[in-house]
């Protein structure tokens, strides 16, 4: 039976003009990849990578990019390059896990780990989803402030209505909504690319910043962690490994290899666009805020730059309309990220707990949890406090990353789970080095910041000792959790290994017949009901 709410709609137009359609569909609700050798198959795989890449250009990314450029010019560009390369490798691994095994990352965690570790991993994953939604809430509030002069705290409250607006728009189909959002988001990309021509950043300094690692001061370390958290997001690993299950691919050695290859190509193109956007934002911010002929007002804005003050960077391109178009693009960025957050939250809950909520309920719960801290900070600290909360949310994502990344590395490096598609020694070494670097930076920043806080805290020695014991106990628990995931051996084999022989294919035909996963295909927000006449 066809799924009631399709995740991906195939084209239903007239195909009489071609003898070989790019995508063969078993019905109007799902995409079936043709069992043939052709580059045209790439079009059947287009979609998941671009949906995932939206998270790399959300308001949290813009906030950290703007601040890193304003405070450290081009010195942190190497973080963006490293994180983007790491993201391509890691997202491809997440896609491979879903393609080869027929299960996404959260489901593997539920199968592999005992109840207590699985529950802890689920809680951390849920915190990641909420932390991802905080920048979307604040970014939307800033956009409403620029468009209609609505106070930030009221804008935070109004972001709850964006869920209803999103539901209303999706009756016309998620593809149309995604194209609209992508167009608006790329508007800001075009603006910053054009601004590069006016700002004229020093090419040598930009190249040096991209390829010469440097971290000058504790503040730079904090921003570096925020950049990592804003680029390599834990919830994206759960999302990508699940989205690939929406395609019906040939369950053969060749078909699975082709799927892994094309998903990597698609992800590479999508992440390259996101990388160029992030680089352009940092370069523009660095060039404008470090210019010698900057006005006094703009210089003051650069000292505490956030999304609510950044429209002046586009003044040379957009003139008096800079704040309006910047706000529209920022609003689109926040709402497009809401889609990825909603999907990721659904897959996390379904995978870890084998529990599903209606998407609108899930979206409202996540949004309410994100609105609460955003509202409190906006009321107390205003727009500057809300901007700082975005940085904190990005840091939370970075600290939570090991608890999604390590299981992914362990599963994709396990021959009992991946069969002949297991990570090569080189890929495994590189990804473990990347993961170790991220964890080392996180732990260093955590310990150094805590020690600095204790030294400058105005409290008695007894209080400092007590707080120190609590703090370092928390660090010890954090390290123990990471060590547990690293040391623990995988114990569960995957029944969906790539088929290597005709006999194996015959034995597994029954268990593989459910692909693509209908629970994945149908897990989305409501769409307009399609009548037979429309089809």
Coordinates of C-alpha atoms in Angstrom, one line a residue:
X1 CA 0.0 0.0 0.0
X2 CA 1.3 3.4 -0.9
X3 CA 2.2 5.7 2.0
X4 CA -0.5 8.2 2.9
X5 CA 1.8 11.2 3.3
X6 CA 4.8 11.0 0.9
X7 CA 8.2 12.3 1.9
X8 CA 9.3 12.8 -1.7
X9 CA 6.9 13.4 -4.6
X10 CA 7.9 12.4 -8.0
X11 CA 6.9 14.4 -11.0
X12 CA 3.4 13.7 -12.2
X13 CA 3.6 15.8 -15.4
X14 CA 3.4 14.5 -19.0
X15 CA 6.4 12.4 -19.8
X16 CA 5.5 11.8 -23.4
X17 CA 8.3 13.9 -24.7
X18 CA 11.0 11.4 -23.5
X19 CA 11.5 7.7 -24.0
X20 CA 13.7 7.3 -20.8
X21 CA 12.5 9.3 -17.8
X22 CA 15.2 10.3 -15.3
X23 CA 13.2 8.8 -12.4
X24 CA 11.0 5.8 -12.7
X25 CA 8.1 5.9 -10.2
X26 CA 6.1 2.9 -8.9
X27 CA 3.4 5.5 -8.0
X28 CA 3.1 9.2 -7.4
X29 CA 4.2 8.9 -3.8
X30 CA 7.8 7.6 -4.0
X31 CA 10.9 7.6 -6.1
X32 CA 12.2 4.4 -7.5
X33 CA 15.8 4.3 -8.7
X34 CA 16.0 2.5 -12.1
X35 CA 18.2 -0.7 -12.1
X36 CA 20.5 0.5 -14.8
X37 CA 24.0 2.0 -15.2
X38 CA 23.5 5.7 -16.0
X39 CA 24.5 9.1 -14.7
X40 CA 20.8 10.0 -15.0
X41 CA 20.3 7.9 -11.8
X42 CA 21.9 10.9 -10.0
X43 CA 18.6 12.8 -10.4
X44 CA 16.8 10.1 -8.4
X45 CA 19.1 10.7 -5.5
X46 CA 18.9 14.5 -5.5
X47 CA 17.1 15.8 -2.4
X48 CA 18.4 14.5 1.0
X49 CA 21.8 16.3 0.7
X50 CA 20.2 19.6 -0.1
X51 CA 17.7 19.2 2.8
X52 CA 20.6 18.5 5.1
X53 CA 22.7 21.4 3.8
X54 CA 20.0 23.9 4.9
X55 CA 21.2 23.3 8.4
X56 CA 24.7 24.6 7.4
X57 CA 23.3 28.0 6.4
X58 CA 20.8 28.6 9.3
X59 CA 20.7 31.7 11.5
X60 CA 23.2 30.1 13.9
X61 CA 25.8 29.9 11.2
X62 CA 25.2 33.5 10.1
X63 CA 25.6 34.6 13.7
X64 CA 28.9 32.8 14.4
X65 CA 30.2 33.7 10.9
X66 CA 29.5 37.4 11.5
X67 CA 31.1 37.5 14.9
X68 CA 34.2 35.5 13.9
X69 CA 34.8 37.9 10.9
X70 CA 34.2 41.0 13.0
X71 CA 36.4 40.0 15.9
X72 CA 39.1 37.9 14.3
X73 CA 38.9 38.9 10.6
X74 CA 39.9 35.9 8.5
X75 CA 41.8 34.0 11.2
X76 CA 39.0 31.4 11.8
X77 CA 38.4 30.5 8.1
X78 CA 40.4 27.3 8.5
X79 CA 37.7 26.1 11.0
X80 CA 35.1 26.5 8.3
X81 CA 37.2 24.7 5.7
X82 CA 38.0 21.9 8.2
X83 CA 34.4 21.6 9.3
X84 CA 33.1 21.6 5.7
X85 CA 35.5 18.8 4.7
X86 CA 34.6 16.9 7.8
X87 CA 30.9 17.4 7.2
X88 CA 31.2 15.9 3.7
X89 CA 32.9 12.8 4.9
X90 CA 30.7 12.4 8.0
X91 CA 27.4 13.1 6.1
X92 CA 28.4 10.6 3.4
X93 CA 29.0 8.0 6.2
X94 CA 25.6 8.7 7.6
X95 CA 24.0 8.2 4.2
X96 CA 26.0 5.0 3.6
X97 CA 24.8 3.6 7.0
X98 CA 21.2 4.0 5.9
X99 CA 21.7 2.8 2.3
X100 CA 23.6 -0.4 3.3
X101 CA 21.7 -1.4 6.4
X102 CA 18.2 -0.2 5.8
X103 CA 18.2 1.4 9.3
X104 CA 19.0 4.9 10.3
X105 CA 21.4 5.9 13.1
X106 CA 18.9 6.3 15.9
X107 CA 17.5 2.8 15.2
X108 CA 21.0 1.3 15.3
X109 CA 21.6 3.0 18.7
X110 CA 18.4 1.5 20.1
X111 CA 19.4 -2.0 18.8
X112 CA 23.0 -1.8 19.9
X113 CA 23.1 -0.1 23.3
X114 CA 21.4 -1.2 26.6
X115 CA 18.4 0.8 27.9
X116 CA 20.2 3.3 30.1
X117 CA 22.9 4.4 27.6
X118 CA 20.2 4.4 24.8
X119 CA 18.0 6.7 27.0
X120 CA 21.0 9.0 27.7
X121 CA 21.8 9.2 24.0
X122 CA 18.2 10.0 23.2
X123 CA 18.1 12.8 25.7
X124 CA 21.3 14.3 24.3
X125 CA 19.9 14.0 20.8
X126 CA 16.7 15.8 21.9
X127 CA 18.8 18.6 23.5
X128 CA 20.6 18.9 20.2
X129 CA 17.4 19.4 18.3
X130 CA 16.2 22.0 20.8
X131 CA 19.6 23.8 20.6
X132 CA 19.3 23.8 16.8
X133 CA 15.9 25.4 17.1
X134 CA 17.0 28.3 19.3
X135 CA 18.9 30.1 16.5
X136 CA 15.9 29.7 14.3
X137 CA 13.6 31.3 16.9
X138 CA 16.0 34.2 17.5
X139 CA 16.8 34.6 13.8
X140 CA 13.1 34.8 13.0
X141 CA 12.6 37.3 15.9
X142 CA 15.4 39.5 14.5
X143 CA 13.9 39.3 11.0
X144 CA 10.5 40.5 12.3
X145 CA 12.2 43.3 14.2
X146 CA 13.9 44.5 11.0
X147 CA 10.8 44.1 8.8
X148 CA 8.1 45.5 11.2
X149 CA 10.1 47.0 14.1
X150 CA 8.6 44.4 16.5
X151 CA 10.6 44.1 19.8
X152 CA 12.7 41.0 19.9
X153 CA 10.9 39.4 22.8
X154 CA 7.6 39.8 21.1
X155 CA 9.1 38.3 17.9
X156 CA 10.2 35.3 20.0
X157 CA 6.6 34.7 21.0
X158 CA 5.4 35.2 17.4
X159 CA 7.8 32.5 16.2
X160 CA 5.4 29.9 17.6
X161 CA 3.0 30.9 14.9
X162 CA 5.6 30.0 12.2
X163 CA 4.7 26.4 12.8
X164 CA 1.1 27.1 11.8
X165 CA 2.3 29.0 8.7
X166 CA 4.6 26.2 7.8
X167 CA 1.7 23.7 8.0
X168 CA -0.5 26.0 5.9
X169 CA 2.1 26.3 3.2
X170 CA 2.9 22.6 3.0
X171 CA -0.6 21.8 1.8
X172 CA 0.8 22.8 -1.6
X173 CA 3.6 20.2 -1.4
X174 CA 6.9 20.2 0.3
X175 CA 8.9 20.4 -2.9
X176 CA 7.3 23.8 -3.8
X177 CA 7.9 25.1 -0.3
X178 CA 11.6 24.0 -0.4
X179 CA 12.1 25.7 -3.7
X180 CA 10.7 28.9 -2.3
X181 CA 12.8 28.8 0.8
X182 CA 15.9 27.9 -1.2
X183 CA 15.3 30.9 -3.5
X184 CA 15.1 33.3 -0.6
X185 CA 18.1 31.8 1.2
X186 CA 20.2 32.1 -1.9
X187 CA 19.1 35.7 -2.1
X188 CA 21.4 36.5 0.9
X189 CA 24.1 34.3 -0.7
X190 CA 24.0 36.5 -3.9
X191 CA 24.0 39.6 -1.8
X192 CA 27.1 38.6 0.2
X193 CA 28.9 37.4 -3.0
X194 CA 28.2 40.8 -4.5
X195 CA 29.4 42.5 -1.4
X196 CA 32.7 40.7 -1.7
X197 CA 33.3 42.9 -4.8
X198 CA 32.7 46.0 -2.8
X199 CA 34.5 45.0 0.4
X200 CA 37.5 43.7 -1.6
X201 CA 39.0 41.4 1.1
X202 CA 42.7 40.8 0.8
X203 CA 43.0 37.5 -1.1
X204 CA 46.3 36.6 0.5
X205 CA 44.9 37.1 4.0
X206 CA 41.8 35.0 3.1
X207 CA 43.9 32.1 1.8
X208 CA 46.2 32.3 4.9
X209 CA 43.2 32.3 7.1
X210 CA 41.8 29.2 5.4
X211 CA 45.0 27.1 5.5
X212 CA 47.0 28.4 8.5
X213 CA 45.4 27.2 11.8
X214 CA 45.5 29.8 14.6
X215 CA 43.6 30.4 17.8
X216 CA 44.5 33.6 19.6
X217 CA 43.0 33.7 23.0
X218 CA 40.1 32.0 24.9
X219 CA 37.5 34.0 22.9
X220 CA 38.8 32.6 19.6
X221 CA 38.5 29.1 21.0
X222 CA 34.9 29.7 22.0
X223 CA 34.1 31.0 18.5
X224 CA 35.9 28.1 16.9
X225 CA 33.8 25.7 19.0
X226 CA 30.7 27.6 17.9
X227 CA 31.7 27.4 14.3
X228 CA 32.2 23.6 14.6
X229 CA 28.9 23.3 16.4
X230 CA 27.1 25.4 13.8
X231 CA 28.6 23.4 10.9
X232 CA 28.9 19.7 12.0
X233 CA 25.5 19.2 13.8
X234 CA 24.6 16.0 15.6
X235 CA 21.0 16.0 14.6
X236 CA 22.1 16.1 10.9
X237 CA 23.6 12.7 11.3
X238 CA 20.3 11.2 12.4
X239 CA 18.5 13.2 9.7
X240 CA 20.7 12.2 6.7
X241 CA 20.9 8.5 7.6
X242 CA 17.0 8.4 7.6
X243 CA 16.3 10.6 4.6
X244 CA 18.1 8.2 2.2
X245 CA 15.7 5.4 3.2
X246 CA 13.0 7.2 1.2
X247 CA 14.4 5.9 -2.1
X248 CA 13.8 2.5 -3.5
X249 CA 17.2 1.4 -4.7
X250 CA 18.3 -1.8 -6.3
X251 CA 19.3 -4.2 -3.5
X252 CA 22.4 -5.5 -5.2
X253 CA 26.1 -4.9 -4.8
X254 CA 26.2 -2.6 -7.8
X255 CA 23.0 -0.8 -6.8
X256 CA 24.2 -0.1 -3.2
X257 CA 27.6 1.1 -4.4
X258 CA 26.0 3.4 -6.9
X259 CA 23.7 4.8 -4.3
X260 CA 26.6 5.5 -1.9
X261 CA 28.5 7.2 -4.7
X262 CA 25.7 9.4 -5.9
X263 CA 24.7 10.4 -2.4
X264 CA 28.3 11.5 -1.8
X265 CA 28.3 13.6 -5.1
X266 CA 24.9 15.2 -4.2
X267 CA 26.1 15.9 -0.6
X268 CA 29.4 17.3 -1.9
X269 CA 27.6 19.8 -4.3
X270 CA 25.1 20.9 -1.6
X271 CA 27.8 21.4 1.1
X272 CA 30.1 23.2 -1.4
X273 CA 27.3 25.8 -1.8
X274 CA 26.9 26.1 2.0
X275 CA 30.7 26.4 2.3
X276 CA 30.9 29.3 -0.2
X277 CA 28.1 31.1 1.7
X278 CA 29.8 30.8 5.1
X279 CA 33.2 31.9 3.6
X280 CA 31.6 34.9 2.0
X281 CA 29.8 36.0 5.2
X282 CA 33.0 35.8 7.2
X283 CA 35.0 37.5 4.6
X284 CA 32.5 40.4 4.2
X285 CA 32.2 40.8 7.9
X286 CA 36.0 40.7 8.4
X287 CA 36.7 43.1 5.5
X288 CA 34.0 45.7 6.4
X289 CA 34.5 45.7 10.2
X290 CA 38.2 46.0 9.9
X291 CA 38.1 48.7 7.3
X292 CA 40.0 51.9 8.1
X293 CA 37.2 54.2 6.8
X294 CA 34.4 52.7 8.8
X295 CA 31.9 55.1 10.2
X296 CA 31.5 55.5 13.9
X297 CA 28.0 54.0 14.0
X298 CA 29.1 51.0 11.9
X299 CA 32.2 50.6 14.1
X300 CA 30.0 50.4 17.1
X301 CA 27.9 47.8 15.5
X302 CA 30.9 45.7 14.7
X303 CA 32.0 45.7 18.3
X304 CA 28.9 43.7 19.2
X305 CA 27.8 42.3 15.9
X306 CA 24.7 40.1 15.7
X307 CA 22.0 39.3 13.2
X308 CA 20.0 42.3 14.2
X309 CA 22.7 44.7 13.3
X310 CA 24.3 43.0 10.3
X311 CA 22.2 44.5 7.5
X312 CA 24.7 47.5 7.2
X313 CA 27.2 45.1 5.7
X314 CA 25.0 44.9 2.6
X315 CA 24.4 48.7 2.3
X316 CA 26.8 49.0 -0.6
X317 CA 24.8 46.5 -2.6
X318 CA 21.2 47.0 -1.5
X319 CA 21.3 50.6 -0.3
X320 CA 18.3 51.5 1.9
X321 CA 16.7 48.2 1.2
X322 CA 19.5 46.3 2.9
X323 CA 17.8 45.6 6.1
X324 CA 14.5 44.5 4.5
X325 CA 16.0 42.0 2.1
X326 CA 18.4 40.8 4.7
X327 CA 15.5 40.2 7.0
X328 CA 13.5 38.3 4.3
X329 CA 16.5 36.0 3.7
X330 CA 17.0 35.6 7.4
X331 CA 13.4 34.7 7.9
X332 CA 13.6 32.2 5.1
X333 CA 16.8 30.7 6.6
X334 CA 15.1 30.2 9.9
X335 CA 12.0 28.6 8.5
X336 CA 13.8 26.3 6.2
X337 CA 15.9 25.1 9.2
X338 CA 12.6 24.5 11.0
X339 CA 11.8 21.8 8.4
X340 CA 15.1 19.9 9.0
X341 CA 14.7 20.2 12.8
X342 CA 11.2 18.8 12.6
X343 CA 12.3 15.8 10.5
X344 CA 15.3 15.2 12.7
X345 CA 13.2 15.3 15.8
X346 CA 10.8 12.8 14.4
X347 CA 13.5 10.4 13.3
X348 CA 15.3 10.7 16.7
X349 CA 12.1 9.9 18.6
X350 CA 11.0 7.1 16.3
X351 CA 14.5 5.5 16.3
X352 CA 15.5 5.7 20.0
X353 CA 12.0 5.0 21.5
X354 CA 10.1 3.4 18.6
X355 CA 7.6 6.2 19.2
X356 CA 6.1 8.7 16.7
X357 CA 4.2 11.9 17.3
X358 CA 2.2 13.8 14.7
X359 CA 4.7 16.3 13.1
X360 CA 2.8 19.4 14.1
X361 CA 2.8 18.3 17.8
X362 CA 6.5 17.5 17.6
X363 CA 7.2 20.8 16.0
X364 CA 5.2 22.8 18.6
X365 CA 6.9 20.9 21.5
X366 CA 10.4 21.6 20.1
X367 CA 9.5 25.2 19.4
X368 CA 8.1 25.8 22.9
X369 CA 11.3 24.4 24.5
X370 CA 13.4 26.7 22.3
X371 CA 11.1 29.7 22.9
X372 CA 11.4 29.6 26.7
X373 CA 15.2 30.4 27.1
X374 CA 15.1 32.7 24.1
X375 CA 12.2 34.7 25.6
X376 CA 14.0 35.0 29.0
X377 CA 17.3 36.1 27.5
X378 CA 15.6 38.5 25.1
X379 CA 13.7 40.1 28.0
X380 CA 16.7 40.4 30.2
X381 CA 19.6 41.0 27.8
X382 CA 17.8 42.4 24.7
X383 CA 19.0 41.7 21.2
X384 CA 22.7 41.4 22.3
X385 CA 21.8 38.8 24.9
X386 CA 19.7 36.9 22.3
X387 CA 22.7 37.0 19.9
X388 CA 24.9 35.5 22.6
X389 CA 22.4 32.7 23.2
X390 CA 22.9 31.7 19.6
X391 CA 26.6 31.2 20.3
X392 CA 25.8 29.2 23.4
X393 CA 23.4 27.0 21.4
X394 CA 26.1 26.3 18.8
X395 CA 28.5 25.4 21.6
X396 CA 25.9 22.9 23.0
X397 CA 25.7 21.3 19.6
X398 CA 29.4 20.9 19.4
X399 CA 29.6 19.4 22.9
X400 CA 26.8 17.0 22.0
X401 CA 28.4 16.0 18.7
X402 CA 30.6 13.1 20.0
X403 CA 27.5 11.3 21.2
X404 CA 26.2 11.0 17.7
X405 CA 29.5 11.0 15.8
X406 CA 31.2 8.2 17.8
X407 CA 28.3 5.7 17.3
X408 CA 28.3 6.6 13.6
X409 CA 32.0 6.0 13.3
X410 CA 31.7 2.7 15.2
X411 CA 28.8 1.4 13.1
X412 CA 30.2 2.3 9.7
X413 CA 33.6 0.8 10.7
X414 CA 32.0 -2.4 11.7
X415 CA 32.1 -5.3 9.2
X416 CA 29.3 -7.0 11.0
X417 CA 27.0 -4.1 10.2
X418 CA 28.3 -2.8 6.9
X419 CA 29.8 -5.9 5.2
X420 CA 32.0 -5.1 2.3
X421 CA 30.9 -1.4 2.5
X422 CA 32.7 -0.9 5.8
X423 CA 34.9 2.2 6.0
X424 CA 38.4 1.8 4.6
X425 CA 41.3 2.1 6.9
X426 CA 42.1 5.6 5.5
X427 CA 38.6 6.9 5.9
X428 CA 38.3 5.4 9.4
X429 CA 41.7 7.0 10.4
X430 CA 40.7 10.4 9.0
X431 CA 37.3 10.5 10.6
X432 CA 38.6 9.4 14.0
X433 CA 41.3 12.1 13.8
X434 CA 38.6 14.7 13.0
X435 CA 36.4 13.5 15.8
X436 CA 39.4 13.5 18.2
X437 CA 40.3 17.0 17.2
X438 CA 36.7 18.2 17.8
X439 CA 36.5 16.5 21.2
X440 CA 40.0 17.8 22.2
X441 CA 39.0 21.4 21.4
X442 CA 35.7 21.0 23.3
X443 CA 37.4 19.5 26.4
X444 CA 40.2 22.1 26.4
X445 CA 37.7 25.0 26.2
X446 CA 35.4 23.5 28.8
X447 CA 38.2 23.0 31.4
X448 CA 40.0 26.3 30.7
X449 CA 36.8 28.3 30.8
X450 CA 35.8 26.7 34.1
X451 CA 39.2 27.3 35.7
X452 CA 39.0 30.9 34.6
X453 CA 35.5 31.3 36.0
X454 CA 36.7 29.8 39.4
X455 CA 39.7 32.1 39.6
X456 CA 37.7 35.2 39.0
X457 CA 34.6 34.3 40.9
X458 CA 33.8 36.4 43.9
X459 CA 33.1 33.7 46.5
X460 CA 34.8 32.2 49.5
X461 CA 37.4 29.4 49.1
X462 CA 35.0 26.8 50.5
X463 CA 32.5 27.8 47.8
X464 CA 35.1 27.6 45.1
X465 CA 36.2 24.2 46.2
X466 CA 32.6 22.9 46.2
X467 CA 31.8 24.4 42.8
X468 CA 35.2 23.0 41.5
X469 CA 34.3 19.5 42.7
X470 CA 30.9 19.7 41.0
X471 CA 32.3 21.1 37.8
X472 CA 35.2 18.7 37.4
X473 CA 32.9 15.8 38.3
X474 CA 30.7 16.9 35.3
X475 CA 33.7 16.9 33.1
X476 CA 34.7 13.4 34.3
X477 CA 31.2 12.2 33.5
X478 CA 31.4 13.7 30.1
X479 CA 34.7 12.0 29.4
X480 CA 33.5 8.8 30.8
X481 CA 30.5 8.8 28.4
X482 CA 32.8 9.4 25.5
X483 CA 35.2 6.7 26.6
X484 CA 32.3 4.2 27.0
X485 CA 31.2 4.8 23.4
X486 CA 34.7 4.5 22.1
X487 CA 35.8 1.4 24.0
X488 CA 32.5 -0.6 23.8
X489 CA 32.5 -3.2 21.0
X490 CA 29.6 -3.5 18.6
X491 CA 27.6 -6.6 19.5
X492 CA 24.7 -6.6 17.1
X493 CA 25.0 -7.6 13.4
X494 CA 22.8 -6.0 10.8
X495 CA 20.5 -8.3 8.8
X496 CA 20.5 -5.9 5.8
X497 CA 24.0 -6.4 4.7
X498 CA 24.7 -5.8 1.0
X499 CA 24.0 -8.9 -1.0
X500 CA 27.1 -10.6 -2.3
X501 CA 25.6 -13.6 -4.0
X502 CA 22.5 -14.9 -5.8
X503 CA 21.9 -17.3 -2.9
X504 CA 22.1 -14.5 -0.3
X505 CA 19.8 -12.4 -2.4
X506 CA 17.2 -15.2 -2.6
X507 CA 17.4 -15.8 1.2
X508 CA 17.0 -12.1 2.0
X509 CA 14.4 -11.1 -0.5
X510 CA 11.6 -11.3 2.0
X511 CA 13.3 -9.1 4.6
X512 CA 14.3 -6.5 2.1
X513 CA 10.9 -6.2 0.4
X514 CA 9.9 -3.4 2.7
X515 CA 12.4 -0.9 1.3
X516 CA 11.9 2.0 0.9
X517 CA 10.8 2.4 4.4
X518 CA 7.1 3.6 4.5
X519 CA 7.5 4.9 8.0
X520 CA 10.3 7.2 6.7
X521 CA 8.5 8.1 3.5
X522 CA 5.4 9.2 5.4
X523 CA 7.0 11.0 8.3
X524 CA 6.4 14.6 7.3
X525 CA 4.1 17.5 7.8
X526 CA 0.6 17.3 6.1
X527 CA 0.3 18.0 2.4
X528 CA -2.7 18.9 0.3
X529 CA -4.7 15.8 -0.6
X530 CA -4.1 14.8 -4.2
X531 CA -7.1 13.8 -6.1
X532 CA -7.1 11.3 -8.9
X533 CA -7.8 14.1 -11.3
X534 CA -4.6 15.9 -10.2
X535 CA -2.7 12.7 -10.8

